[in-house]
Tab-separated table of N, CA and C and ligand atoms in Angstrom:
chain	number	residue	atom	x	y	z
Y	1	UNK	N	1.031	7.120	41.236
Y	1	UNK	CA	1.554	6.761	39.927
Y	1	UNK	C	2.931	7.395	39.699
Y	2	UNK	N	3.441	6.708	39.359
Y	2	UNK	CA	5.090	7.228	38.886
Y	2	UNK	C	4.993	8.123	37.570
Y	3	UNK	N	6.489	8.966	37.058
Y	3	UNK	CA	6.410	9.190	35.958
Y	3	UNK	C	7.091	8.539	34.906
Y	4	UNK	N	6.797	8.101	33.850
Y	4	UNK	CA	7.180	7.086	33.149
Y	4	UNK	C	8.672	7.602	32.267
Y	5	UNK	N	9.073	8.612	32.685
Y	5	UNK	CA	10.503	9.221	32.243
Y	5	UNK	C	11.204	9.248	33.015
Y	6	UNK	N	11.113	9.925	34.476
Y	6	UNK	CA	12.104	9.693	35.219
Y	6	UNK	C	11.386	8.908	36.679
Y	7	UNK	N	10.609	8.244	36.701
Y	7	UNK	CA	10.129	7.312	37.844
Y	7	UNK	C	10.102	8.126	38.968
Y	8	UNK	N	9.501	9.553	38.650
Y	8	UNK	CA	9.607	10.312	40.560
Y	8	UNK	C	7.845	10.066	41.000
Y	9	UNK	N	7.698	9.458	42.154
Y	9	UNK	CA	6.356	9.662	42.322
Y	9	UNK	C	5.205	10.949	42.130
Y	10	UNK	N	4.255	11.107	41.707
Y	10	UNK	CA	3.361	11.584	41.397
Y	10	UNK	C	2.015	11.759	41.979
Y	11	UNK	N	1.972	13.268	42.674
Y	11	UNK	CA	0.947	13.178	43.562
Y	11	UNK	C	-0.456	12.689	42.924
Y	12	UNK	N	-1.391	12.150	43.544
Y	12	UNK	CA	-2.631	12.035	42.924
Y	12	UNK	C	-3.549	12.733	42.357
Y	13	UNK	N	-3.593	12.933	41.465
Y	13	UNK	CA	-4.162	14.109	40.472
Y	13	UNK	C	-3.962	15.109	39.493
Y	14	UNK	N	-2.305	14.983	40.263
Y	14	UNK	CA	-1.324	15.743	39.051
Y	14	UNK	C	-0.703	15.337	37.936
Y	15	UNK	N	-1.168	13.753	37.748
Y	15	UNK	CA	-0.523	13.119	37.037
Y	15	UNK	C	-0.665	13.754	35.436
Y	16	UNK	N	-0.048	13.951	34.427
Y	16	UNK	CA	-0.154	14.051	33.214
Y	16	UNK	C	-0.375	13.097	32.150
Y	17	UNK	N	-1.393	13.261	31.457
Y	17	UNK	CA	-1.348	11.718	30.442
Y	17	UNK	C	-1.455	12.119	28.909
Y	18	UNK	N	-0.923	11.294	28.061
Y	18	UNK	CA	-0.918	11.536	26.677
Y	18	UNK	C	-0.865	10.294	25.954
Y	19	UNK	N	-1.801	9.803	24.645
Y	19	UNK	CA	-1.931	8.500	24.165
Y	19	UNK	C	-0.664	8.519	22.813
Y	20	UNK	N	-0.251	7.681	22.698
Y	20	UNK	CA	0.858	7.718	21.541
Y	20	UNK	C	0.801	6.259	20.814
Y	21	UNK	N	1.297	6.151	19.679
Y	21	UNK	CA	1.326	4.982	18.878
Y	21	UNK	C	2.462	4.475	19.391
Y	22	UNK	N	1.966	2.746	19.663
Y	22	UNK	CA	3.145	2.358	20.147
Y	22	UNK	C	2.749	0.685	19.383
Y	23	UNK	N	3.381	0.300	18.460
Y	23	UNK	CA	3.019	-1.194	17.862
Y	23	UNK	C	3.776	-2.109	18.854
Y	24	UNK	N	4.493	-1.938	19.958
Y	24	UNK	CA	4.613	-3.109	20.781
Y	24	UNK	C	3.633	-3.579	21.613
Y	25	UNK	N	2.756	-2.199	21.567
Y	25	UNK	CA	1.648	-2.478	23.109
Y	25	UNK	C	0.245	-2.897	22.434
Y	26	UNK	N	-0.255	-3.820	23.227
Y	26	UNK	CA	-1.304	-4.701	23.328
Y	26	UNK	C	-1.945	-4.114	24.460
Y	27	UNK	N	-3.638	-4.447	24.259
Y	27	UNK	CA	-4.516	-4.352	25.397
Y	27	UNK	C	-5.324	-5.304	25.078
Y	28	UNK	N	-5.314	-6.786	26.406
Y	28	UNK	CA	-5.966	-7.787	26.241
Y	28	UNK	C	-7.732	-7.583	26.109
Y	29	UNK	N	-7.948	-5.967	26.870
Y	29	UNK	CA	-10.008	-6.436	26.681
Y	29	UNK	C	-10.108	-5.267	26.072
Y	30	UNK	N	-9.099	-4.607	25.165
Y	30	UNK	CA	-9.924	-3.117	24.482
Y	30	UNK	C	-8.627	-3.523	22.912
Y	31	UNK	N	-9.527	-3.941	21.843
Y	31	UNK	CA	-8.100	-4.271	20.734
Y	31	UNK	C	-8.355	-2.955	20.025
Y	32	UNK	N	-9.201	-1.760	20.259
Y	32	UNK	CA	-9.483	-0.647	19.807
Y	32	UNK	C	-8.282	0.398	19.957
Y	33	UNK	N	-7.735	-0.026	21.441
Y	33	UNK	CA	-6.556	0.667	22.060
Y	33	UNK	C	-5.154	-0.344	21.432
Y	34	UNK	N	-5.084	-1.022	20.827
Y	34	UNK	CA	-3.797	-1.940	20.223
Y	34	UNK	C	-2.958	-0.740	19.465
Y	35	UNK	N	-2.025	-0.708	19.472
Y	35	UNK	CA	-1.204	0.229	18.995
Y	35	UNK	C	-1.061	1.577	19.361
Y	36	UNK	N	-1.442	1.271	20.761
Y	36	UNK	CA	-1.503	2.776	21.473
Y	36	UNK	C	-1.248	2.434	22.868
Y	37	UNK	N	-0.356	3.781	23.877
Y	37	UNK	CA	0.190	3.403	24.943
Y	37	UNK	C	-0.133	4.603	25.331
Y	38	UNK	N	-0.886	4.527	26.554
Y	38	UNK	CA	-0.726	5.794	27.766
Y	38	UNK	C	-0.024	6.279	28.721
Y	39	UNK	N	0.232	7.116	28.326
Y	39	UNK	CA	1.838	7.723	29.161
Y	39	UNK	C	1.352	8.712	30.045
Y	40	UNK	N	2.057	8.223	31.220
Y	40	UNK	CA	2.395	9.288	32.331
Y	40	UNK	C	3.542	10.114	32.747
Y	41	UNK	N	3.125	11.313	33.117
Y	41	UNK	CA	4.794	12.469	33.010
Y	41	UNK	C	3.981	12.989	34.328
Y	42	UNK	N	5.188	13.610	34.661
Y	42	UNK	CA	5.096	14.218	36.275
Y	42	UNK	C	5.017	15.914	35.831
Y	43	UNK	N	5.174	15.945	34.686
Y	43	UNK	CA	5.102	17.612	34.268
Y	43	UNK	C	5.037	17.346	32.818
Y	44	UNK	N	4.553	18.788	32.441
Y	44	UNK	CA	4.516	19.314	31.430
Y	44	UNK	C	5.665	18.659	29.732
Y	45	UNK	N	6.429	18.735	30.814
Y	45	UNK	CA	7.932	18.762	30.039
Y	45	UNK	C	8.743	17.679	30.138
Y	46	UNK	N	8.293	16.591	30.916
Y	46	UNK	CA	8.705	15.053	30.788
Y	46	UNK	C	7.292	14.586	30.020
Y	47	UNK	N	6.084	14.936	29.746
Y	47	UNK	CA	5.325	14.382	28.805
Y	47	UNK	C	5.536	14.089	27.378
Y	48	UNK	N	6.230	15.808	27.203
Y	48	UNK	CA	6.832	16.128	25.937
Y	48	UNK	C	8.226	15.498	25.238
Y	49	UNK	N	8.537	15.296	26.002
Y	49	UNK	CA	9.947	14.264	26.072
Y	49	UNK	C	9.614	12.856	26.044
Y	50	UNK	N	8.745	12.057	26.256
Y	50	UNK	CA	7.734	11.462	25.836
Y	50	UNK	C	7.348	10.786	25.193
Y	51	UNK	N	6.508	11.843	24.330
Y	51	UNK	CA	6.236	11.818	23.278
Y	51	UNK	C	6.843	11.556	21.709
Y	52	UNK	N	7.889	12.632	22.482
Y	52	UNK	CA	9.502	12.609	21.270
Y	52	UNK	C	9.798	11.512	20.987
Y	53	UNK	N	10.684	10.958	22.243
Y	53	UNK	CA	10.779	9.612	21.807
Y	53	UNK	C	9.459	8.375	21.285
Y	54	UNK	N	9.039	8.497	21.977
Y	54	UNK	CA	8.002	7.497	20.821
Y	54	UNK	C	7.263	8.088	19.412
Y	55	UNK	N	7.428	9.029	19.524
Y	55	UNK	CA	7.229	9.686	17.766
Y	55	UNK	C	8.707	9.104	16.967
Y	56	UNK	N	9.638	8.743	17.808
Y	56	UNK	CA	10.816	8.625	17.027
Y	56	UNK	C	11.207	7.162	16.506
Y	57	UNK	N	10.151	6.533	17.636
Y	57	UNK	CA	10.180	4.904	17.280
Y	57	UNK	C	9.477	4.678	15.750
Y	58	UNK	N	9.673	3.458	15.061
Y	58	UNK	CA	8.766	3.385	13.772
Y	58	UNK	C	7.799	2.550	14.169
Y	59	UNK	N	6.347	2.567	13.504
Y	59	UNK	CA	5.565	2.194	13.806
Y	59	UNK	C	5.700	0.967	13.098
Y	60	UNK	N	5.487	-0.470	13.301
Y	60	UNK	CA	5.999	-1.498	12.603
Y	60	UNK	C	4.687	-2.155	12.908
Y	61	UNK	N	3.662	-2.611	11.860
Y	61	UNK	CA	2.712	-3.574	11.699
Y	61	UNK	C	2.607	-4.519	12.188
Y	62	UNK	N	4.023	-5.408	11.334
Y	62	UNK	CA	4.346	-6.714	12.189
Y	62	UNK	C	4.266	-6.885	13.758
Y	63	UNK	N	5.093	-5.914	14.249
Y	63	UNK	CA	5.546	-6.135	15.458
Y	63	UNK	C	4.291	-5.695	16.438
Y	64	UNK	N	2.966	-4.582	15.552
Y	64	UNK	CA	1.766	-5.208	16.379
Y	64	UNK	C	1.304	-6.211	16.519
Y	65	UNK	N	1.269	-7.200	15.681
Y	65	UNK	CA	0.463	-8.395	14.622
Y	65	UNK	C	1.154	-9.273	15.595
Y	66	UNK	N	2.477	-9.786	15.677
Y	66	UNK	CA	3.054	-10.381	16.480
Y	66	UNK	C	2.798	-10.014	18.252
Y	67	UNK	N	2.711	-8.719	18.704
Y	67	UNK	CA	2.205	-9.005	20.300
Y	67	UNK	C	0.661	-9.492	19.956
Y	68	UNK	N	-0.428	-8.636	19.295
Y	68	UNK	CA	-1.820	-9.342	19.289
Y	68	UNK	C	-1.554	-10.698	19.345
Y	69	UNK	N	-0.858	-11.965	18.921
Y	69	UNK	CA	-0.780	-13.295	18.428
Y	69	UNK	C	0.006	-14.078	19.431
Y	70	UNK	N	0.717	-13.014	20.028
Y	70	UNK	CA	1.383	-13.607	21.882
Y	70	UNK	C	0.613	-13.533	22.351
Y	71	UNK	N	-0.276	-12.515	22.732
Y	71	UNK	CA	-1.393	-12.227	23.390
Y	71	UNK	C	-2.271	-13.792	23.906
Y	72	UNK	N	-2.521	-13.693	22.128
Y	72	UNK	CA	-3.839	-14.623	21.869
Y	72	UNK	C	-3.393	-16.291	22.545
Y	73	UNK	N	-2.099	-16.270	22.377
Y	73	UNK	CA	-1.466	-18.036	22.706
Y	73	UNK	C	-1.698	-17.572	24.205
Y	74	UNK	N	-1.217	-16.735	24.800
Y	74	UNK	CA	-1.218	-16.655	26.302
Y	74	UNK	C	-2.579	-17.372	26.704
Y	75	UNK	N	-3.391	-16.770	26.310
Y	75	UNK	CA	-5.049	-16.926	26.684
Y	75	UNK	C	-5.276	-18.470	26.154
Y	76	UNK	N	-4.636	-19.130	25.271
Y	76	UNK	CA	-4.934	-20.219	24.889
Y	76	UNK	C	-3.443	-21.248	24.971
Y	77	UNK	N	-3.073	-21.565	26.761
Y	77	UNK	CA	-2.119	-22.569	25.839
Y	77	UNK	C	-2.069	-23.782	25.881
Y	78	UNK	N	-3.074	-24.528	24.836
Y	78	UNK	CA	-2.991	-25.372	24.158
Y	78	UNK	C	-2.975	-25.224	23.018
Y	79	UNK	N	-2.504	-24.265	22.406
Y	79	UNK	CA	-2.605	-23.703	21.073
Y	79	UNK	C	-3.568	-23.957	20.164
Y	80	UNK	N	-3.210	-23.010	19.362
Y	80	UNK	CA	-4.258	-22.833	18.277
Y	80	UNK	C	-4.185	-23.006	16.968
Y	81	UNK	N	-4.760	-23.408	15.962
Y	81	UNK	CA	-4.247	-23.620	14.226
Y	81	UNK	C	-4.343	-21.832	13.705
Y	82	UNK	N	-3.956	-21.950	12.672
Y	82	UNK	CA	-3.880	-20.640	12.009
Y	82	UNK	C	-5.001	-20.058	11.710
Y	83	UNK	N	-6.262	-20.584	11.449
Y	83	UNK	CA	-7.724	-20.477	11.553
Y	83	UNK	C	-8.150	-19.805	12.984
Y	84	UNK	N	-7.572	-20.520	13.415
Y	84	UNK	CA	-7.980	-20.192	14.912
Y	84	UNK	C	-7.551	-18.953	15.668
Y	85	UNK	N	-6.278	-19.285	15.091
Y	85	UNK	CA	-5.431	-17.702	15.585
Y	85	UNK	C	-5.965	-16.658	14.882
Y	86	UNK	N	-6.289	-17.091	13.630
Y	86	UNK	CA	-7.111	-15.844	12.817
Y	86	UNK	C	-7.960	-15.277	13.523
Y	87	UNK	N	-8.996	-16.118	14.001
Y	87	UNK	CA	-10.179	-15.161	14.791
Y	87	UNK	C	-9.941	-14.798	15.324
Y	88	UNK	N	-8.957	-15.333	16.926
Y	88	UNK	CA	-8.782	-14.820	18.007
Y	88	UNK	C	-8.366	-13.474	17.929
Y	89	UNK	N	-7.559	-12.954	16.791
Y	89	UNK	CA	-6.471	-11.946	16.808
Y	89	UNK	C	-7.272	-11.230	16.100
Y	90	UNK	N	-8.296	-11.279	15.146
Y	90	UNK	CA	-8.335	-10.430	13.733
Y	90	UNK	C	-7.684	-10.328	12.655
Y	91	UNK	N	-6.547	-10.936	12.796
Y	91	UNK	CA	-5.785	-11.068	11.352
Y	91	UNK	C	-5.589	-11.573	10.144
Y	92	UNK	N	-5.718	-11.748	9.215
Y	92	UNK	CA	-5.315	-12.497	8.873
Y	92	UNK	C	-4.449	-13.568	7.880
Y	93	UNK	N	-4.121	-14.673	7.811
Y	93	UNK	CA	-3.676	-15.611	7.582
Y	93	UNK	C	-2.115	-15.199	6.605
Y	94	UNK	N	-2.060	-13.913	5.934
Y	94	UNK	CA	-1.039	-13.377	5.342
Y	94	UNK	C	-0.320	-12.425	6.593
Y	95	UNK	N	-0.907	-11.967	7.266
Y	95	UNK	CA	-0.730	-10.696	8.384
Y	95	UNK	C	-0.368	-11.440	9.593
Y	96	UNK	N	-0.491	-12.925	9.724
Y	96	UNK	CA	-0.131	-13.768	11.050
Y	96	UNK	C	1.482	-13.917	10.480
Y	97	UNK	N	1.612	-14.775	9.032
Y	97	UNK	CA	2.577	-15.237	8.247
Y	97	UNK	C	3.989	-13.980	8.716
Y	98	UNK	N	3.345	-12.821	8.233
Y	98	UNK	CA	4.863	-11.837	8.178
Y	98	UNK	C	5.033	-11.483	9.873
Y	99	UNK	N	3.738	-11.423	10.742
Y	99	UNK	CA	4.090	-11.428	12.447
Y	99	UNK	C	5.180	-12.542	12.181
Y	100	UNK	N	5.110	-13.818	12.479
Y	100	UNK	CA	5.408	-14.686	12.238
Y	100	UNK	C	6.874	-14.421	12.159
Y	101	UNK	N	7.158	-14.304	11.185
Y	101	UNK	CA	8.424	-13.911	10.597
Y	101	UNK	C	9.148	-12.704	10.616
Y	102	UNK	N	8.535	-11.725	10.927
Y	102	UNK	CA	9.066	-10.484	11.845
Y	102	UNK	C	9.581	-11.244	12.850
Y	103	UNK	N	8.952	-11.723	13.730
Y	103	UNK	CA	9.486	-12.202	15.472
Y	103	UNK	C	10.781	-13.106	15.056
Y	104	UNK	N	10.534	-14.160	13.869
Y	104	UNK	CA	11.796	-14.309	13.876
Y	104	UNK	C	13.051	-13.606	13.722
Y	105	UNK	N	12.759	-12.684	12.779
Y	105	UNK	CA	14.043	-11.745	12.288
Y	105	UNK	C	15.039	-11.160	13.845
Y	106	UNK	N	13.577	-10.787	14.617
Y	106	UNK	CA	13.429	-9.356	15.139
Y	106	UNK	C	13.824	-9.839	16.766
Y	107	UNK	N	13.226	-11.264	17.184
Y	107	UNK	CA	13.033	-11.476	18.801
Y	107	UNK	C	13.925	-12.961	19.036
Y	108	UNK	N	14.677	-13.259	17.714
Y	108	UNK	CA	15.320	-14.133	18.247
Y	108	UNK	C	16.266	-14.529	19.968
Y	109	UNK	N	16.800	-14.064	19.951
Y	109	UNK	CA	17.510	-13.844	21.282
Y	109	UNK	C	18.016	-12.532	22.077
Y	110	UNK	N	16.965	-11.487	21.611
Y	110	UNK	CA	16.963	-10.136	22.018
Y	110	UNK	C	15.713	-10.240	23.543
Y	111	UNK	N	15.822	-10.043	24.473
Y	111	UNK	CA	14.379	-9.713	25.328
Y	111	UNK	C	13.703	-8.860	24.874
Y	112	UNK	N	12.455	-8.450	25.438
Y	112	UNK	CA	11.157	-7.691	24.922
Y	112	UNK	C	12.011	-6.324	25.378
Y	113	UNK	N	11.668	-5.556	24.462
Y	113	UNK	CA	12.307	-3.885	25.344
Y	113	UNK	C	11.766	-3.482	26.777
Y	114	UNK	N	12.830	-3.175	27.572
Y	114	UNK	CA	12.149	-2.961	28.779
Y	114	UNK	C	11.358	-1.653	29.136
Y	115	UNK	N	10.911	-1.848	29.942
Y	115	UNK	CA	10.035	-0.136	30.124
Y	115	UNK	C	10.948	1.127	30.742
Y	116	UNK	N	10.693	2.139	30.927
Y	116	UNK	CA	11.553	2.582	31.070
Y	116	UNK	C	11.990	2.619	32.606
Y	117	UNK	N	13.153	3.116	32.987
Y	117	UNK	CA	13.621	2.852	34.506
Y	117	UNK	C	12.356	3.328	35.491
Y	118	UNK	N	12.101	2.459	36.526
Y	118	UNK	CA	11.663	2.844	37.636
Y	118	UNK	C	12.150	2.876	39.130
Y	119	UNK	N	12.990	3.098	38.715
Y	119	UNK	CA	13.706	2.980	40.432
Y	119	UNK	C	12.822	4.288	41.164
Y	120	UNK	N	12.835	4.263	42.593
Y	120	UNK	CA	12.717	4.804	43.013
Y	120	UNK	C	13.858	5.835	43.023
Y	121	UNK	N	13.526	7.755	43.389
Y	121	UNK	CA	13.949	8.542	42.544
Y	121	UNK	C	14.421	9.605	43.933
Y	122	UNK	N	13.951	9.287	45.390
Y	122	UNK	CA	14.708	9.769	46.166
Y	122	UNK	C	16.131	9.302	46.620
Y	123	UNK	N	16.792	8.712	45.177
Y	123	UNK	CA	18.397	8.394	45.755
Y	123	UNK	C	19.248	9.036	44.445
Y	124	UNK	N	19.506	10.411	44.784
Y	124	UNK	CA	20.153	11.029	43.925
Y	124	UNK	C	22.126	10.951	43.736
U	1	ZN	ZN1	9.090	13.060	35.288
């Protein structure tokens, strides 16, 4: 496993992990874990660094509401009515509306944020 700060490989077992709020991240078979991301650090002190930054991100509703509702079309595309999307997702029908319209504001012609660098880390 890499470390998710500076991409240096990570022996097996040493890996470090810590759960953080993250409203971009989705988990298609656990929606218990929706708004939460598990992070890996190669130490102590890239965990913590981390953390920082995603404590520093804002936690934005919408912009969970909106991946749950990408999610849900992925799994279904022949789409779905707003009823439909309701169940699939849990949301509803006011809470799809402002996803909805978050993504417009927010994902018009921006890409999804990327993760962070992984290059391989023996080329200094
Ligand atoms: Zn690291």
């Amino acid at each position: 496993m890499r470390c998710d700060l500076c991409g240096a490989m990570i022996p097996a077992g040493s890996e470090i992990h810590s759960l953080v709020a993250d409203s971009a991240s989705v988990h298609g078979h656990d929606p218990s874990l929706d708004g939460s991301r598990i992070l890996t650090a190669c130490s102590v002190g890239h965990l913590a660094d981390l953390q920082h930054n995603y404590r520093q991100k804002p936690f934005i509703n919408a912009e969970l509401w909106a991946s749950k509702i990408a999610l849900a079309l992925q799994q279904h595309p022949d789409g779905l009515s707003t009823p439909q999307l309701a169940a699939a997702t849990g949301l509803n029908t006011l809470q799809i509306e402002r996803a909805i319209d978050w993504q417009r504001e927010h994902r018009q012609s921006e890409h999804d944020p990327a993760p962070p660098p992984t290059q391989p880390a023996d080329r200094e």
